[in-house]
Structures are given as structure tokens and as C-alpha cells.
mmCIF file of C-alpha atoms in Angstrom:
data_model
loop_
_atom_site.group_PDB
_atom_site.id
_atom_site.type_symbol
_atom_site.label_atom_id
_atom_site.label_comp_id
_atom_site.label_asym_id
_atom_site.label_seq_id
_atom_site.Cartn_x
_atom_site.Cartn_y
_atom_site.Cartn_z
ATOM 1 C CA MET A 28 -12.944 6.811 -63.025
ATOM 2 C CA THR A 29 -11.244 3.475 -62.590
ATOM 3 C CA ARG A 30 -12.459 0.804 -60.175
ATOM 4 C CA PHE A 31 -9.330 1.264 -58.029
ATOM 5 C CA LYS A 32 -9.980 5.004 -57.635
ATOM 6 C CA LYS A 33 -13.606 4.370 -56.671
ATOM 7 C CA ILE A 34 -12.515 1.916 -53.973
ATOM 8 C CA SER A 35 -9.882 4.380 -52.726
ATOM 9 C CA LEU A 36 -12.424 7.193 -52.521
ATOM 10 C CA TRP A 37 -14.882 4.931 -50.706
ATOM 11 C CA ILE A 38 -12.252 3.888 -48.154
ATOM 12 C CA THR A 39 -11.200 7.529 -47.663
ATOM 13 C CA ALA A 40 -14.804 8.609 -47.147
ATOM 14 C CA CYS A 41 -15.355 5.833 -44.597
ATOM 15 C CA PHE A 42 -12.188 6.813 -42.762
ATOM 16 C CA ILE A 43 -13.236 10.487 -42.620
ATOM 17 C CA PHE A 44 -16.704 9.491 -41.405
ATOM 18 C CA CYS A 45 -15.282 7.250 -38.654
ATOM 19 C CA ALA A 46 -12.794 9.923 -37.595
ATOM 20 C CA ALA A 47 -15.572 12.518 -37.427
ATOM 21 C CA LEU A 48 -17.750 10.132 -35.420
ATOM 22 C CA ILE A 49 -14.946 9.425 -32.944
ATOM 23 C CA PHE A 50 -14.268 13.162 -32.642
ATOM 24 C CA ILE A 51 -17.938 13.821 -31.876
ATOM 25 C CA LEU A 52 -17.946 11.033 -29.280
ATOM 26 C CA ILE A 53 -14.850 12.492 -27.640
ATOM 27 C CA LEU A 54 -16.442 15.932 -27.448
ATOM 28 C CA SER A 55 -19.711 14.596 -26.089
ATOM 29 C CA SER A 56 -18.363 11.938 -23.698
ATOM 30 C CA ASP A 57 -17.322 14.413 -20.994
ATOM 31 C CA LYS A 58 -20.663 16.222 -21.118
ATOM 32 C CA LEU A 59 -22.570 12.948 -21.046
ATOM 33 C CA ILE A 60 -20.698 11.320 -18.182
ATOM 34 C CA ASN A 61 -20.699 14.516 -16.091
ATOM 35 C CA GLN A 62 -24.454 15.014 -16.273
ATOM 36 C CA LYS A 63 -25.694 15.107 -12.676
ATOM 37 C CA GLN A 64 -27.937 12.067 -13.012
ATOM 38 C CA ILE A 65 -25.174 9.855 -14.435
ATOM 39 C CA SER A 66 -22.507 11.276 -12.111
ATOM 40 C CA ASP A 67 -24.693 10.633 -9.055
ATOM 41 C CA LYS A 68 -25.351 7.078 -10.222
ATOM 42 C CA ILE A 69 -21.616 6.373 -10.572
ATOM 43 C CA GLN A 70 -20.872 7.801 -7.122
ATOM 44 C CA SER A 71 -23.734 5.824 -5.595
ATOM 45 C CA GLY A 72 -22.575 2.573 -7.209
ATOM 46 C CA VAL A 73 -18.970 2.967 -6.069
ATOM 47 C CA SER A 74 -20.074 3.999 -2.572
ATOM 48 C CA GLU A 75 -22.211 0.887 -2.281
ATOM 49 C CA ALA A 76 -19.338 -1.305 -3.503
ATOM 50 C CA ILE A 77 -16.978 -0.118 -0.736
ATOM 51 C CA ASN A 78 -19.711 0.131 1.914
ATOM 52 C CA GLY A 79 -18.850 3.791 2.375
ATOM 53 C CA GLN A 80 -19.130 7.079 0.532
ATOM 54 C CA VAL A 81 -17.362 8.278 -2.622
ATOM 55 C CA THR A 82 -17.745 11.684 -4.265
ATOM 56 C CA PHE A 83 -15.896 13.476 -7.058
ATOM 57 C CA GLU A 84 -16.177 16.730 -8.951
ATOM 58 C CA ARG A 85 -15.629 15.634 -12.524
ATOM 59 C CA ILE A 86 -14.619 12.752 -14.804
ATOM 60 C CA HIS A 87 -12.607 13.476 -17.940
ATOM 61 C CA PHE A 88 -12.136 11.074 -20.870
ATOM 62 C CA SER A 89 -9.361 11.247 -23.443
ATOM 63 C CA PHE A 90 -8.519 8.841 -26.261
ATOM 64 C CA PHE A 91 -5.250 10.249 -27.613
ATOM 65 C CA PRO A 92 -2.400 9.476 -27.457
ATOM 66 C CA GLN A 93 -3.891 6.623 -25.380
ATOM 67 C CA PRO A 94 -7.242 5.980 -23.684
ATOM 68 C CA GLN A 95 -7.393 7.570 -20.250
ATOM 69 C CA VAL A 96 -9.959 8.349 -17.562
ATOM 70 C CA VAL A 97 -9.184 11.119 -15.063
ATOM 71 C CA VAL A 98 -11.271 11.556 -11.903
ATOM 72 C CA GLN A 99 -10.791 14.969 -10.313
ATOM 73 C CA GLN A 100 -11.143 15.936 -6.639
ATOM 74 C CA CYS A 101 -12.169 12.533 -5.341
ATOM 75 C CA ARG A 102 -13.227 12.016 -1.711
ATOM 76 C CA PHE A 103 -13.900 8.686 -0.032
ATOM 77 C CA SER A 104 -14.697 7.388 3.424
ATOM 78 C CA ILE A 105 -15.626 4.180 5.230
ATOM 79 C CA PRO A 106 -17.052 4.948 8.687
ATOM 80 C CA GLU A 107 -14.628 4.371 11.585
ATOM 81 C CA THR A 108 -12.093 2.820 9.177
ATOM 82 C CA ILE A 109 -10.624 5.181 6.588
ATOM 83 C CA LYS A 110 -11.185 8.460 4.804
ATOM 84 C CA GLY A 111 -9.222 10.461 2.287
ATOM 85 C CA THR A 112 -8.993 12.783 -0.669
ATOM 86 C CA VAL A 113 -7.254 12.451 -4.026
ATOM 87 C CA VAL A 114 -6.568 15.547 -6.118
ATOM 88 C CA SER A 115 -6.540 13.500 -9.322
ATOM 89 C CA LEU A 116 -6.964 9.813 -10.126
ATOM 90 C CA SER A 117 -5.778 8.683 -13.558
ATOM 91 C CA ILE A 118 -6.865 5.327 -15.014
ATOM 92 C CA THR A 119 -5.255 4.056 -18.219
ATOM 93 C CA PRO A 120 -6.994 0.947 -19.605
ATOM 94 C CA LYS A 121 -5.436 -1.616 -21.908
ATOM 95 C CA LEU A 122 -6.132 -0.708 -25.535
ATOM 96 C CA LEU A 123 -6.835 -4.112 -27.129
ATOM 97 C CA PRO A 124 -9.415 -5.278 -24.541
ATOM 98 C CA LEU A 125 -11.049 -1.835 -24.820
ATOM 99 C CA ILE A 126 -11.443 -2.285 -28.585
ATOM 100 C CA LEU A 127 -13.049 -5.674 -27.900
ATOM 101 C CA GLY A 128 -15.503 -4.090 -25.484
ATOM 102 C CA GLU A 129 -13.736 -5.017 -22.211
ATOM 103 C CA PHE A 130 -12.331 -2.549 -19.684
ATOM 104 C CA GLN A 131 -9.058 -3.756 -18.146
ATOM 105 C CA ASN A 132 -6.810 -1.426 -16.162
ATOM 106 C CA SER A 133 -3.135 -1.301 -17.006
ATOM 107 C CA ARG A 134 -2.116 1.678 -14.872
ATOM 108 C CA ILE A 135 -3.655 3.711 -12.048
ATOM 109 C CA THR A 136 -1.970 6.872 -10.786
ATOM 110 C CA LEU A 137 -3.088 8.730 -7.667
ATOM 111 C CA TYR A 138 -1.866 12.316 -7.410
ATOM 112 C CA THR A 139 -1.505 13.824 -3.918
ATOM 113 C CA PRO A 140 -3.692 11.379 -2.001
ATOM 114 C CA ASP A 141 -4.238 12.346 1.645
ATOM 115 C CA ILE A 142 -5.431 9.338 3.662
ATOM 116 C CA GLU A 143 -6.409 8.810 7.294
ATOM 117 C CA ILE A 144 -6.718 5.336 8.837
ATOM 118 C CA TYR A 145 -8.481 4.867 12.167
ATOM 119 C CA LEU A 146 -7.338 2.228 14.645
ATOM 120 C CA ASP A 147 -9.692 0.999 17.337
ATOM 121 C CA ARG A 148 -8.344 0.272 20.786
ATOM 122 C CA LYS A 149 -8.100 -3.362 21.694
ATOM 123 C CA PRO A 150 -10.739 -4.121 24.366
ATOM 124 C CA GLY A 151 -9.245 -3.933 27.867
ATOM 125 C CA SER A 152 -5.960 -2.453 26.690
ATOM 126 C CA GLU A 153 -4.443 0.505 28.536
ATOM 127 C CA ASP A 154 -1.482 1.083 26.215
ATOM 128 C CA LYS A 155 -1.047 4.646 25.045
ATOM 129 C CA HIS A 156 0.886 4.043 21.862
ATOM 130 C CA LEU A 157 0.578 2.456 18.472
ATOM 131 C CA ASN A 158 1.272 -1.064 19.681
ATOM 132 C CA SER A 159 -2.023 -1.187 21.600
ATOM 133 C CA PHE A 160 -4.292 -1.835 18.630
ATOM 134 C CA SER A 161 -5.410 -5.351 17.833
ATOM 135 C CA LEU A 162 -4.400 -6.836 14.518
ATOM 136 C CA GLY A 163 -7.287 -9.268 14.825
ATOM 137 C CA THR A 164 -7.861 -10.919 11.471
ATOM 138 C CA VAL A 165 -5.832 -8.433 9.413
ATOM 139 C CA GLU A 166 -3.653 -11.184 7.945
ATOM 140 C CA GLU A 167 -6.754 -13.131 6.876
ATOM 141 C CA LYS A 168 -8.201 -10.058 5.177
ATOM 142 C CA VAL A 169 -4.896 -9.310 3.428
ATOM 143 C CA GLY A 170 -4.702 -12.896 2.170
ATOM 144 C CA ALA A 171 -8.252 -12.801 0.805
ATOM 145 C CA ILE A 172 -7.734 -9.414 -0.872
ATOM 146 C CA LEU A 173 -4.373 -10.435 -2.345
ATOM 147 C CA SER A 174 -5.890 -13.592 -3.822
ATOM 148 C CA VAL A 175 -8.556 -11.545 -5.626
ATOM 149 C CA VAL A 176 -6.066 -8.906 -6.835
ATOM 150 C CA LEU A 177 -3.665 -11.481 -8.308
ATOM 151 C CA SER A 178 -6.461 -13.329 -10.121
ATOM 152 C CA LYS A 179 -8.444 -10.325 -11.378
ATOM 153 C CA THR A 180 -5.848 -7.644 -12.191
ATOM 154 C CA PRO A 181 -2.678 -9.235 -13.618
ATOM 155 C CA GLY A 182 -0.386 -6.626 -15.154
ATOM 156 C CA LEU A 183 -1.880 -3.737 -13.175
ATOM 157 C CA ARG A 184 0.502 -0.961 -12.136
ATOM 158 C CA VAL A 185 -0.388 1.485 -9.358
ATOM 159 C CA ARG A 186 1.505 4.719 -8.692
ATOM 160 C CA LEU A 187 1.281 7.081 -5.725
ATOM 161 C CA LYS A 188 2.580 10.620 -6.189
ATOM 162 C CA ASN A 189 3.301 12.845 -3.174
ATOM 163 C CA ALA A 190 0.968 10.925 -0.863
ATOM 164 C CA ARG A 191 0.282 11.466 2.840
ATOM 165 C CA LEU A 192 -0.866 8.829 5.320
ATOM 166 C CA ASN A 193 -2.024 9.527 8.867
ATOM 167 C CA ILE A 194 -2.734 6.695 11.307
ATOM 168 C CA LEU A 195 -5.052 7.812 14.094
ATOM 169 C CA LYS A 196 -5.959 6.158 17.366
ATOM 170 C CA GLU A 197 -8.961 7.483 19.247
ATOM 171 C CA LYS A 198 -9.023 10.365 16.731
ATOM 172 C CA LYS A 199 -5.491 11.401 17.725
ATOM 173 C CA PRO A 200 -2.397 11.077 15.469
ATOM 174 C CA ALA A 201 -0.399 7.950 16.322
ATOM 175 C CA PHE A 202 1.872 7.717 13.286
ATOM 176 C CA TRP A 203 2.258 9.393 9.912
ATOM 177 C CA PHE A 204 4.009 9.131 6.547
ATOM 178 C CA ARG A 205 4.780 12.107 4.295
ATOM 179 C CA ASN A 206 6.081 12.611 0.749
ATOM 180 C CA ILE A 207 5.175 9.055 -0.243
ATOM 181 C CA ASN A 208 6.134 8.128 -3.791
ATOM 182 C CA ALA A 209 5.432 4.489 -4.479
ATOM 183 C CA SER A 210 4.841 1.992 -7.259
ATOM 184 C CA MET A 211 3.088 -1.377 -7.046
ATOM 185 C CA ASN A 212 3.066 -3.929 -9.857
ATOM 186 C CA VAL A 213 0.671 -6.870 -9.926
ATOM 187 C CA LEU A 214 2.527 -9.837 -11.430
ATOM 188 C CA LYS A 215 1.485 -13.459 -11.916
ATOM 189 C CA ASP A 216 2.078 -14.695 -8.374
ATOM 190 C CA HIS A 217 3.008 -11.608 -6.361
ATOM 191 C CA ILE A 218 2.798 -7.855 -5.955
ATOM 192 C CA SER A 219 6.062 -5.902 -5.993
ATOM 193 C CA LEU A 220 6.446 -2.664 -4.028
ATOM 194 C CA ASP A 221 8.946 0.178 -4.325
ATOM 195 C CA MET A 222 8.480 3.156 -1.995
ATOM 196 C CA GLN A 223 10.253 6.276 -0.771
ATOM 197 C CA SER A 224 8.894 8.474 2.020
ATOM 198 C CA ASP A 225 9.463 10.206 5.347
ATOM 199 C CA ALA A 226 7.671 9.245 8.552
ATOM 200 C CA LYS A 227 7.280 10.114 12.200
ATOM 201 C CA LEU A 228 10.601 9.198 13.881
ATOM 202 C CA PHE A 229 12.127 8.109 10.532
ATOM 203 C CA GLN A 230 13.844 10.047 7.734
ATOM 204 C CA ASN A 231 14.353 9.160 4.069
ATOM 205 C CA ILE A 232 12.738 5.727 4.004
ATOM 206 C CA SER A 233 13.555 3.606 0.956
ATOM 207 C CA LEU A 234 11.746 0.281 0.745
ATOM 208 C CA LYS A 235 11.632 -2.534 -1.795
ATOM 209 C CA GLY A 236 9.682 -5.720 -1.264
ATOM 210 C CA ALA A 237 6.947 -8.047 -2.444
ATOM 211 C CA LEU A 238 3.801 -9.861 -1.308
ATOM 212 C CA TYR A 239 3.308 -13.499 -2.282
ATOM 213 C CA PHE A 240 0.237 -15.674 -1.821
ATOM 214 C CA TYR A 241 0.343 -19.467 -2.220
ATOM 215 C CA LYS A 242 -2.857 -21.338 -1.323
ATOM 216 C CA ASP A 243 -3.017 -20.698 2.449
ATOM 217 C CA LYS A 244 0.436 -19.095 2.838
ATOM 218 C CA LEU A 245 0.974 -15.334 2.797
ATOM 219 C CA SER A 246 4.587 -14.178 2.487
ATOM 220 C CA PHE A 247 6.067 -10.682 2.885
ATOM 221 C CA SER A 248 9.543 -10.416 1.357
ATOM 222 C CA LEU A 249 11.587 -7.357 2.349
ATOM 223 C CA THR A 250 14.344 -6.975 -0.226
ATOM 224 C CA ASN A 251 15.726 -3.785 1.248
ATOM 225 C CA LEU A 252 14.719 -1.194 3.830
ATOM 226 C CA LYS A 253 17.068 1.748 4.218
ATOM 227 C CA LEU A 254 16.679 4.591 6.718
ATOM 228 C CA ASP A 255 18.833 7.701 7.035
ATOM 229 C CA TYR A 256 17.556 8.194 10.593
ATOM 230 C CA PRO A 257 17.846 6.058 12.567
ATOM 231 C CA ARG A 258 20.746 4.691 10.525
ATOM 232 C CA LEU A 259 19.508 1.270 9.535
ATOM 233 C CA TYR A 260 19.592 -1.298 6.719
ATOM 234 C CA LEU A 261 17.138 -4.188 6.907
ATOM 235 C CA SER A 262 16.090 -7.179 4.824
ATOM 236 C CA GLY A 263 14.041 -10.223 5.692
ATOM 237 C CA LYS A 264 10.746 -12.040 5.334
ATOM 238 C CA MET A 265 7.576 -12.912 7.192
ATOM 239 C CA ASP A 266 5.601 -16.069 6.393
ATOM 240 C CA ILE A 267 2.021 -16.499 7.566
ATOM 241 C CA HIS A 268 0.846 -20.091 7.255
ATOM 242 C CA GLY A 269 -2.914 -20.339 7.505
ATOM 243 C CA ALA A 270 -3.738 -16.912 6.058
ATOM 244 C CA LEU A 271 -7.278 -18.134 5.382
ATOM 245 C CA PRO A 272 -9.859 -18.555 8.171
ATOM 246 C CA SER A 273 -10.249 -22.305 7.527
ATOM 247 C CA THR A 274 -6.644 -23.226 8.438
ATOM 248 C CA PRO A 275 -4.629 -23.003 11.700
ATOM 249 C CA GLN A 276 -2.158 -20.148 11.787
ATOM 250 C CA LYS A 277 1.598 -20.036 12.230
ATOM 251 C CA VAL A 278 3.753 -16.936 11.774
ATOM 252 C CA ASN A 279 7.532 -16.814 11.233
ATOM 253 C CA LEU A 280 9.568 -13.607 11.075
ATOM 254 C CA GLU A 281 13.237 -13.176 10.165
ATOM 255 C CA LEU A 282 15.031 -9.835 9.874
ATOM 256 C CA LEU A 283 18.666 -9.152 8.983
ATOM 257 C CA GLY A 284 20.154 -5.774 9.874
ATOM 258 C CA LYS A 285 23.441 -4.163 8.858
ATOM 259 C CA ASN A 286 25.333 -1.106 10.070
ATOM 260 C CA VAL A 287 22.777 -0.281 12.769
ATOM 261 C CA ASP A 288 23.317 2.836 14.873
ATOM 262 C CA VAL A 289 22.054 1.693 18.288
ATOM 263 C CA ALA A 290 21.549 5.101 19.931
ATOM 264 C CA SER A 291 19.236 6.534 17.260
ATOM 265 C CA THR A 292 17.469 3.192 16.748
ATOM 266 C CA ARG A 293 16.921 2.893 20.507
ATOM 267 C CA LYS A 294 15.333 6.350 20.709
ATOM 268 C CA ALA A 295 12.990 5.712 17.768
ATOM 269 C CA ALA A 296 12.026 2.229 18.981
ATOM 270 C CA LEU A 297 11.209 3.403 22.512
ATOM 271 C CA ASP A 298 9.122 6.326 21.218
ATOM 272 C CA LEU A 299 7.241 4.051 18.840
ATOM 273 C CA ALA A 300 6.742 1.053 21.119
ATOM 274 C CA GLY A 301 5.601 3.001 24.158
ATOM 275 C CA GLU A 302 5.018 0.586 27.042
ATOM 276 C CA ASN A 303 5.941 -2.607 25.194
ATOM 277 C CA PRO A 304 7.865 -4.598 27.851
ATOM 278 C CA VAL A 305 10.039 -6.556 25.402
ATOM 279 C CA VAL A 306 11.331 -3.440 23.632
ATOM 280 C CA ASN A 307 11.874 -1.692 26.955
ATOM 281 C CA ASP A 308 13.807 -4.670 28.369
ATOM 282 C CA ILE A 309 16.084 -4.897 25.313
ATOM 283 C CA PHE A 310 16.974 -1.213 25.256
ATOM 284 C CA GLU A 311 17.281 -1.002 29.032
ATOM 285 C CA ILE A 312 20.355 -3.192 28.534
ATOM 286 C CA VAL A 313 21.610 -1.975 25.130
ATOM 287 C CA LYS A 314 22.046 1.803 25.140
ATOM 288 C CA GLY A 315 24.553 2.598 22.401
ATOM 289 C CA GLY A 316 27.126 1.394 19.909
ATOM 290 C CA LYS A 317 27.371 0.164 16.340
ATOM 291 C CA VAL A 318 25.999 -3.168 15.139
ATOM 292 C CA PRO A 319 27.637 -4.384 11.884
ATOM 293 C CA PHE A 320 25.250 -7.358 11.738
ATOM 294 C CA ILE A 321 22.119 -8.487 13.584
ATOM 295 C CA GLN A 322 19.693 -11.351 13.000
ATOM 296 C CA PHE A 323 16.248 -11.204 14.596
ATOM 297 C CA THR A 324 13.873 -14.183 14.430
ATOM 298 C CA SER A 325 10.518 -14.797 16.048
ATOM 299 C CA HIS A 326 7.584 -17.164 15.694
ATOM 300 C CA GLY A 327 4.076 -17.627 17.036
ATOM 301 C CA LYS A 328 0.491 -18.551 16.311
ATOM 302 C CA SER A 329 -0.424 -14.931 15.564
ATOM 303 C CA MET A 330 1.323 -11.668 14.749
ATOM 304 C CA GLU A 331 0.768 -10.498 18.333
ATOM 305 C CA GLU A 332 2.831 -13.451 19.625
ATOM 306 C CA LEU A 333 5.858 -12.303 17.595
ATOM 307 C CA GLY A 334 6.475 -9.706 20.311
ATOM 308 C CA GLU A 335 6.583 -12.192 23.193
ATOM 309 C CA LEU A 336 10.073 -12.569 24.653
ATOM 310 C CA GLU A 337 10.086 -16.385 24.739
ATOM 311 C CA ASN A 338 9.507 -16.479 20.955
ATOM 312 C CA ILE A 339 12.385 -14.143 20.058
ATOM 313 C CA THR A 340 15.992 -15.010 19.161
ATOM 314 C CA ILE A 341 18.630 -12.329 18.493
ATOM 315 C CA ASN A 342 22.134 -12.979 17.140
ATOM 316 C CA SER A 343 24.492 -10.052 16.594
ATOM 317 C CA ASN A 344 27.872 -8.509 17.192
ATOM 318 C CA MET A 345 28.601 -4.983 18.370
ATOM 319 C CA THR A 346 31.447 -2.474 18.319
ATOM 320 C CA SER A 347 31.871 0.457 20.725
ATOM 321 C CA GLY A 348 28.934 -0.922 22.686
ATOM 322 C CA GLU A 349 27.299 0.751 25.652
ATOM 323 C CA ILE A 350 25.786 -2.043 27.763
ATOM 324 C CA PHE A 351 24.026 -1.714 31.109
ATOM 325 C CA VAL A 352 23.241 -4.817 33.178
ATOM 326 C CA PRO A 353 20.613 -4.080 35.859
ATOM 327 C CA GLY A 354 21.644 -5.094 39.363
ATOM 328 C CA VAL A 355 25.352 -5.386 38.536
#
């Protein structure tokens, strides 16, 4: 036997041994990770990390055609904040870092998540609709979370398949989204969002936008928002200067609307806003018509101040308008 043949046989034997070892690991990984002691430890660790509770039925590992972790029948909850279920959660890590011993996500897919978010009533408020909850420091929390996400998970892609979202106030439904199909991509300096869904008062929502974070500035860019009902096309942006607790805050909002059907928009806005005086005043005057173009701008020291009448400017034109002037 020549030296070349001996080397070839040795390489072949090593390859067969490695393949057999990997095959054994694949067969044993599911049994190992789903042992009750290990499974309970994973659930306990994740629950502690979110300051809530996380449970699941089973974790499945696969290595071909690409590494993948699938968590089945996942349930999670954070008291008085959020709870939900996910039929299946798929995590696909990056291959090269995995070979080097590091676990980096490249794609997460959530199948049929059903989520409930609880909103606390703002102290002293008597409003009976969605607008009565206090945003508090939401923008600060979003800024802090976005900063961590951009720095720790570049290249991550998140997909939602057939999701449901219920927003509850005092344990009663205030707003909901159905048939949510969305994708979020974490890029170098922003997170892009593409979503389609239905919602209470709205039909066939199509949304594209992005979140940017620069030092102490948080920016929401709305590339396109299209609704079949009420008939509406929107684009715009919202800039929050001072998104971190250490800096003073200033909020600017600009929205551009096209081909707005006033009657259907009025009905949806009044149902959603409830007793909001600004919305009621606007639609007490404007009752119908078509708006080819409208520009809405507002500013304030907080998101709550965006709804104050003295901070709002509206420029538009209208055709076939139905206008009512009180007292005239």
C-alpha cells in the first residue's frame, strides 16, 4: 500500500468517525436538553432574566441543513405588564460563530404568538378609553432598549407569523391587532420594520418604518402607513430629543397624509380617542369630505403634550367638504 493510499484511508476513517460522533450528538442532544432537571434550569434562568415566568414544553435541536433551535409551546408572563403564548419559536444562529464556540442569533421566528399587554390607569384620570393611560417614561425605556439591541445584536432578523396582540386596560380589551405578519431587521444604526395586520377600527394595515437612535435622540421614521378602512395614507417622523433620563426632553411630530376619507377617519378617531377634547373639537367642525393632502405637526416636552391644542398646526386642503361651525 502506497503512502498516499494510507493517508487517504486515514482521512476517510477520521471523517467517518467525526460524522458518526456528530450523528450521536444530534440524537442525544434533544434527550439531554429536555431532561427535567436541565429544562427546569433553563426555564428558571430565563424567568429570572425577564423578572417574570417562562415555561415551555420542549426544545428541539437540528444541525442540517443549518443549525436551528426550536422551542415548542412557550408561555411567558411579567406580572401586571404582559403575558403571552407562542406555538413555536425558531432560533437560527450564525454558523461561523457557532463553530468558534459563540452563539449569535441571525434569525428568530415566532409562529402564532398571542400576546396581551396591560395598561395601568393614570392616577386621577377618569378617561374611559385608550388615551387615558400614562406614557410615563416609555420613551426613555425604548431608547435604552434600542441602544442595547443595536450594539448587541447587529444583523438579527425577527419574524412574526400570524400574531395576535391585545391591549387591555383594567383587564378589559381596549385595542387589538389580528393577523399580524411582521419582519424586523437590526442594522448598524437602526431597526427596520415591515408589518401587515388588521386592528380594531382599522382594516388591512400596511406599515413600513424604522427606529433610529443617536446618542440621546430617538427617531421614529414612518415611510408608509396605508389603511383600507378608514381610507388613509400616512408618512412622517417623530423625533425625541433627550430619550435618556439624564437629558431634558423635547418631542417633535410631523405627519403627512394623502387621499384621506374624512367621514371614515372621523368615526375611527372619535371611537379611539374617546373623551379627548382636541380630537372632539376638530371633528365637531370637520364632518366629511376628501382631503388630497394634509400636514400635521406638533411639539412638546413630552409625548402627552403632543395632544395639546396650542402645540398643534394643521395645513390641508379639502374637496366636497362638510364643515360645521358651532354658533354660526
